Amino acid sequence: PFTVKPANPPPITALGAINGGMLQRSRLSALTLIFSENVAASLTASDIVLRNLTTGVTVTPDKLALSFDPATNLATVTFPGLASQRLPDGLYRVRIEAASVTDAEGKSLTEDWIRDFHVLTGDSNGDRATNDLDLYRAWQERLKGAAAHDANNDLNGDGKFDDADVDQVRGNYRKRLPILGGLSSEAGGAASGSAFALLSARSSSEA
């Protein structure tokens, strides 16, 4: 008698909910990466290549902190080495090289993984622009009672809903960032039915 060992496919990854699923991109203090299996033994902050395409600056690994939850296979990237522990404005590309991440059996990603996203101070609805829509949301939030506040509209992350949030929009008024197309996590880059799409659907359901 012999035992047939089930085939173990290589790990895959996807970009999870940004800012816990909130629409705003005025402040971004964490990224979540979803893996199909436990890759904690091989994954380090040095494997996360994060570049601001607007400024051309790469966020170096010493500015990042990485944690991995083996129960959910979720990796969380934070930015303790950056000012205010958040990413500056710009279009960003996050990249993980295929050979840098392996599972317990030594299988690596089948290809380099790349996704794009953006940060724009005052952008409360994630549309890559700061305009009257963002001003209206911030202004209306000031008028709500404490129980009705929407954390999405705390644009500076101070836990308050006041003129400081309105000023986040005013100070960046009429700024706009372009869409980067198929690689953008905000432009529906995953093909329907693919492994990536399935992981992305999981991300959306958990947000």
mmCIF file of C-alpha atoms in Angstrom:
data_model
loop_
_atom_site.group_PDB
_atom_site.id
_atom_site.type_symbol
_atom_site.label_atom_id
_atom_site.label_comp_id
_atom_site.label_asym_id
_atom_site.label_seq_id
_atom_site.Cartn_x
_atom_site.Cartn_y
_atom_site.Cartn_z
ATOM 1 C CA PRO A 1 0.000 0.000 0.000
ATOM 2 C CA PHE A 2 1.107 3.555 -0.629
ATOM 3 C CA THR A 3 -0.182 7.015 0.120
ATOM 4 C CA VAL A 4 -0.781 9.595 -2.579
ATOM 5 C CA LYS A 5 0.276 12.989 -1.341
ATOM 6 C CA PRO A 6 -1.952 15.789 -2.668
ATOM 7 C CA ALA A 7 -0.191 18.186 -4.989
ATOM 8 C CA ASN A 8 0.830 21.418 -3.338
ATOM 9 C CA PRO A 9 0.467 24.353 -5.719
ATOM 10 C CA PRO A 10 2.876 27.291 -5.437
ATOM 11 C CA PRO A 11 1.799 30.196 -3.220
ATOM 12 C CA ILE A 12 -0.081 33.140 -4.677
ATOM 13 C CA THR A 13 -0.772 36.561 -3.243
ATOM 14 C CA ALA A 14 -3.171 39.483 -3.583
ATOM 15 C CA LEU A 15 -3.488 42.994 -2.229
ATOM 16 C CA GLY A 16 -5.966 43.028 0.637
ATOM 17 C CA ALA A 17 -8.219 45.829 1.788
ATOM 18 C CA ILE A 18 -6.369 49.151 1.975
ATOM 19 C CA ASN A 19 -6.940 51.086 5.189
ATOM 20 C CA GLY A 20 -9.270 48.365 6.429
ATOM 21 C CA GLY A 21 -11.527 48.794 3.410
ATOM 22 C CA MET A 22 -12.123 52.536 3.786
ATOM 23 C CA LEU A 23 -12.498 54.540 0.570
ATOM 24 C CA GLN A 24 -10.308 57.438 1.624
ATOM 25 C CA ARG A 25 -6.716 57.676 0.443
ATOM 26 C CA SER A 26 -5.925 60.839 2.368
ATOM 27 C CA ARG A 27 -3.808 58.835 4.804
ATOM 28 C CA LEU A 28 -2.453 55.347 4.325
ATOM 29 C CA SER A 29 -0.752 53.750 7.291
ATOM 30 C CA ALA A 30 -0.934 50.027 6.436
ATOM 31 C CA LEU A 31 -1.116 47.569 3.540
ATOM 32 C CA THR A 32 -2.493 44.038 3.814
ATOM 33 C CA LEU A 33 -1.226 41.227 1.588
ATOM 34 C CA ILE A 34 -3.198 37.990 1.286
ATOM 35 C CA PHE A 35 -1.286 34.756 0.718
ATOM 36 C CA SER A 36 -2.758 31.400 -0.237
ATOM 37 C CA GLU A 37 -0.610 29.629 2.369
ATOM 38 C CA ASN A 38 1.883 30.212 5.148
ATOM 39 C CA VAL A 39 5.033 31.906 3.817
ATOM 40 C CA ALA A 40 6.093 33.460 7.112
ATOM 41 C CA ALA A 41 9.454 31.677 7.175
ATOM 42 C CA SER A 42 10.619 33.355 3.966
ATOM 43 C CA LEU A 43 8.769 36.684 3.911
ATOM 44 C CA THR A 44 10.623 39.735 5.235
ATOM 45 C CA ALA A 45 10.296 43.498 4.869
ATOM 46 C CA SER A 46 13.144 43.379 2.350
ATOM 47 C CA ASP A 47 10.894 41.371 0.010
ATOM 48 C CA ILE A 48 8.430 44.273 -0.192
ATOM 49 C CA VAL A 49 9.623 46.647 -2.918
ATOM 50 C CA LEU A 50 7.517 49.787 -2.584
ATOM 51 C CA ARG A 51 8.126 52.684 -4.964
ATOM 52 C CA ASN A 52 6.494 56.085 -5.258
ATOM 53 C CA LEU A 53 6.126 56.405 -9.040
ATOM 54 C CA THR A 54 5.323 60.104 -8.752
ATOM 55 C CA THR A 55 8.574 61.041 -7.011
ATOM 56 C CA GLY A 56 10.709 58.078 -8.069
ATOM 57 C CA VAL A 57 11.563 57.339 -4.431
ATOM 58 C CA THR A 58 11.659 53.737 -3.171
ATOM 59 C CA VAL A 59 10.587 53.208 0.435
ATOM 60 C CA THR A 60 13.551 51.365 1.925
ATOM 61 C CA PRO A 61 13.000 48.249 4.086
ATOM 62 C CA ASP A 62 14.225 50.025 7.247
ATOM 63 C CA LYS A 63 11.164 52.290 6.993
ATOM 64 C CA LEU A 64 8.800 49.285 6.940
ATOM 65 C CA ALA A 65 7.532 46.840 9.530
ATOM 66 C CA LEU A 66 6.077 43.462 8.543
ATOM 67 C CA SER A 67 3.877 41.101 10.536
ATOM 68 C CA PHE A 68 2.369 37.793 9.406
ATOM 69 C CA ASP A 69 -0.654 36.000 10.865
ATOM 70 C CA PRO A 70 -0.329 32.244 10.194
ATOM 71 C CA ALA A 71 -3.980 31.682 11.126
ATOM 72 C CA THR A 72 -5.184 33.812 8.187
ATOM 73 C CA ASN A 73 -2.037 33.996 6.009
ATOM 74 C CA LEU A 74 -2.327 37.765 6.023
ATOM 75 C CA ALA A 75 0.774 39.946 6.010
ATOM 76 C CA THR A 76 0.491 43.527 7.244
ATOM 77 C CA VAL A 77 2.974 46.190 6.196
ATOM 78 C CA THR A 78 3.226 49.394 8.241
ATOM 79 C CA PHE A 79 5.504 52.427 7.968
ATOM 80 C CA PRO A 80 7.004 53.272 11.376
ATOM 81 C CA GLY A 81 10.076 54.831 9.766
ATOM 82 C CA LEU A 82 8.154 57.447 7.768
ATOM 83 C CA ALA A 83 6.930 60.831 8.946
ATOM 84 C CA SER A 84 3.629 60.395 10.810
ATOM 85 C CA GLN A 85 3.979 56.651 10.005
ATOM 86 C CA ARG A 86 2.127 57.113 6.721
ATOM 87 C CA LEU A 87 2.967 57.141 3.026
ATOM 88 C CA PRO A 88 3.400 60.549 1.358
ATOM 89 C CA ASP A 89 1.170 61.471 -1.586
ATOM 90 C CA GLY A 90 1.795 59.761 -4.890
ATOM 91 C CA LEU A 91 1.128 56.807 -7.163
ATOM 92 C CA TYR A 92 2.680 53.663 -5.685
ATOM 93 C CA ARG A 93 3.773 50.309 -7.021
ATOM 94 C CA VAL A 94 4.322 47.397 -4.630
ATOM 95 C CA ARG A 95 6.327 44.461 -5.944
ATOM 96 C CA ILE A 96 7.355 41.049 -4.624
ATOM 97 C CA GLU A 97 9.856 39.117 -6.711
ATOM 98 C CA ALA A 98 8.789 35.537 -7.347
ATOM 99 C CA ALA A 99 11.942 33.874 -6.055
ATOM 100 C CA SER A 100 11.976 35.820 -2.783
ATOM 101 C CA VAL A 101 8.922 34.144 -1.209
ATOM 102 C CA THR A 102 8.555 30.386 -0.727
ATOM 103 C CA ASP A 103 6.238 28.026 1.137
ATOM 104 C CA ALA A 104 7.172 25.227 3.518
ATOM 105 C CA GLU A 105 8.069 22.964 0.587
ATOM 106 C CA GLY A 106 10.303 25.552 -1.032
ATOM 107 C CA LYS A 107 7.884 26.461 -3.827
ATOM 108 C CA SER A 108 8.052 30.094 -4.851
ATOM 109 C CA LEU A 109 5.575 32.436 -6.477
ATOM 110 C CA THR A 110 5.154 31.566 -10.141
ATOM 111 C CA GLU A 111 5.838 35.159 -11.211
ATOM 112 C CA ASP A 112 6.672 38.560 -9.791
ATOM 113 C CA TRP A 113 3.644 40.059 -8.079
ATOM 114 C CA ILE A 114 2.916 43.747 -8.765
ATOM 115 C CA ARG A 115 0.049 46.034 -7.805
ATOM 116 C CA ASP A 116 -0.501 49.795 -7.876
ATOM 117 C CA PHE A 117 -2.417 52.126 -5.571
ATOM 118 C CA HIS A 118 -2.389 55.785 -4.617
ATOM 119 C CA VAL A 119 -2.229 58.203 -1.702
ATOM 120 C CA LEU A 120 -3.602 61.738 -2.003
ATOM 121 C CA THR A 121 -4.164 64.028 0.972
ATOM 122 C CA GLY A 122 -7.797 65.130 1.109
ATOM 123 C CA ASP A 123 -9.089 62.347 -1.177
ATOM 124 C CA SER A 124 -12.002 61.093 0.918
ATOM 125 C CA ASN A 125 -13.661 58.892 -1.727
ATOM 126 C CA GLY A 126 -10.621 57.292 -3.371
ATOM 127 C CA ASP A 127 -11.158 58.769 -6.842
ATOM 128 C CA ARG A 128 -7.568 60.115 -7.123
ATOM 129 C CA ALA A 129 -8.759 63.738 -6.954
ATOM 130 C CA THR A 130 -9.443 66.393 -4.333
ATOM 131 C CA ASN A 131 -12.425 68.522 -5.216
ATOM 132 C CA ASP A 132 -15.818 69.762 -4.052
ATOM 133 C CA LEU A 133 -17.011 66.213 -3.352
ATOM 134 C CA ASP A 134 -14.274 65.793 -0.760
ATOM 135 C CA LEU A 135 -14.930 69.228 0.717
ATOM 136 C CA TYR A 136 -18.618 68.402 1.072
ATOM 137 C CA ARG A 137 -17.936 65.092 2.824
ATOM 138 C CA ALA A 138 -15.505 66.665 5.270
ATOM 139 C CA TRP A 139 -17.788 69.602 5.976
ATOM 140 C CA GLN A 140 -20.863 67.443 6.499
ATOM 141 C CA GLU A 141 -18.948 65.166 8.854
ATOM 142 C CA ARG A 142 -18.358 68.113 11.182
ATOM 143 C CA LEU A 143 -22.110 68.519 11.635
ATOM 144 C CA LYS A 144 -22.838 64.927 12.683
ATOM 145 C CA GLY A 145 -23.327 63.746 16.223
ATOM 146 C CA ALA A 146 -20.592 61.602 17.762
ATOM 147 C CA ALA A 147 -22.497 58.359 17.223
ATOM 148 C CA ALA A 148 -22.985 59.071 13.512
ATOM 149 C CA HIS A 149 -19.391 59.823 12.567
ATOM 150 C CA ASP A 150 -17.802 57.875 9.724
ATOM 151 C CA ALA A 151 -14.131 57.041 10.419
ATOM 152 C CA ASN A 152 -13.485 57.278 6.676
ATOM 153 C CA ASN A 153 -13.820 61.054 6.876
ATOM 154 C CA ASP A 154 -11.196 61.512 9.575
ATOM 155 C CA LEU A 155 -8.812 62.640 6.864
ATOM 156 C CA ASN A 156 -5.828 63.436 9.087
ATOM 157 C CA GLY A 157 -6.223 60.451 11.422
ATOM 158 C CA ASP A 158 -6.412 62.413 14.665
ATOM 159 C CA GLY A 159 -9.681 60.806 15.787
ATOM 160 C CA LYS A 160 -11.568 64.088 15.447
ATOM 161 C CA PHE A 161 -13.989 65.420 12.847
ATOM 162 C CA ASP A 162 -13.372 69.142 12.574
ATOM 163 C CA ASP A 163 -11.876 71.951 10.506
ATOM 164 C CA ALA A 164 -8.546 70.122 10.374
ATOM 165 C CA ASP A 165 -10.143 67.521 8.079
ATOM 166 C CA VAL A 166 -11.605 70.239 5.870
ATOM 167 C CA ASP A 167 -8.149 71.799 5.707
ATOM 168 C CA GLN A 168 -6.724 68.520 4.405
ATOM 169 C CA VAL A 169 -8.865 69.011 1.296
ATOM 170 C CA ARG A 170 -8.368 72.754 1.030
ATOM 171 C CA GLY A 171 -4.598 72.417 1.224
ATOM 172 C CA ASN A 172 -4.567 69.954 -1.668
ATOM 173 C CA TYR A 173 -7.568 71.299 -3.578
ATOM 174 C CA ARG A 174 -7.877 70.325 -7.259
ATOM 175 C CA LYS A 175 -4.941 67.934 -7.157
ATOM 176 C CA ARG A 176 -5.386 64.838 -9.322
ATOM 177 C CA LEU A 177 -3.433 61.640 -9.898
ATOM 178 C CA PRO A 178 -3.667 59.543 -13.102
ATOM 179 C CA ILE A 179 -4.937 55.966 -13.309
ATOM 180 C CA LEU A 180 -2.187 53.444 -13.964
ATOM 181 C CA GLY A 181 -4.385 50.970 -15.839
ATOM 182 C CA GLY A 182 -4.345 47.180 -15.599
ATOM 183 C CA LEU A 183 -1.908 46.933 -12.698
ATOM 184 C CA SER A 184 -3.996 49.232 -10.553
ATOM 185 C CA SER A 185 -5.789 47.643 -7.616
ATOM 186 C CA GLU A 186 -8.359 50.400 -8.086
ATOM 187 C CA ALA A 187 -9.031 49.641 -11.755
ATOM 188 C CA GLY A 188 -10.063 46.007 -11.558
ATOM 189 C CA GLY A 189 -6.777 44.436 -12.644
ATOM 190 C CA ALA A 190 -7.681 40.806 -11.790
ATOM 191 C CA ALA A 191 -9.186 38.501 -14.370
ATOM 192 C CA SER A 192 -12.516 36.938 -13.406
ATOM 193 C CA GLY A 193 -12.164 33.368 -12.167
ATOM 194 C CA SER A 194 -8.391 33.591 -11.680
ATOM 195 C CA ALA A 195 -6.698 32.659 -8.431
ATOM 196 C CA PHE A 196 -5.979 36.325 -7.906
ATOM 197 C CA ALA A 197 -9.643 37.218 -8.361
ATOM 198 C CA LEU A 198 -10.646 34.592 -5.813
ATOM 199 C CA LEU A 199 -8.214 36.004 -3.275
ATOM 200 C CA SER A 200 -9.392 39.522 -4.032
ATOM 201 C CA ALA A 201 -12.993 38.438 -3.463
ATOM 202 C CA ARG A 202 -11.952 37.063 -0.100
ATOM 203 C CA SER A 203 -10.346 40.420 0.699
ATOM 204 C CA SER A 204 -13.554 42.277 -0.159
ATOM 205 C CA SER A 205 -15.692 39.968 1.948
ATOM 206 C CA GLU A 206 -13.426 40.432 4.966
ATOM 207 C CA ALA A 207 -13.122 44.204 4.661
#
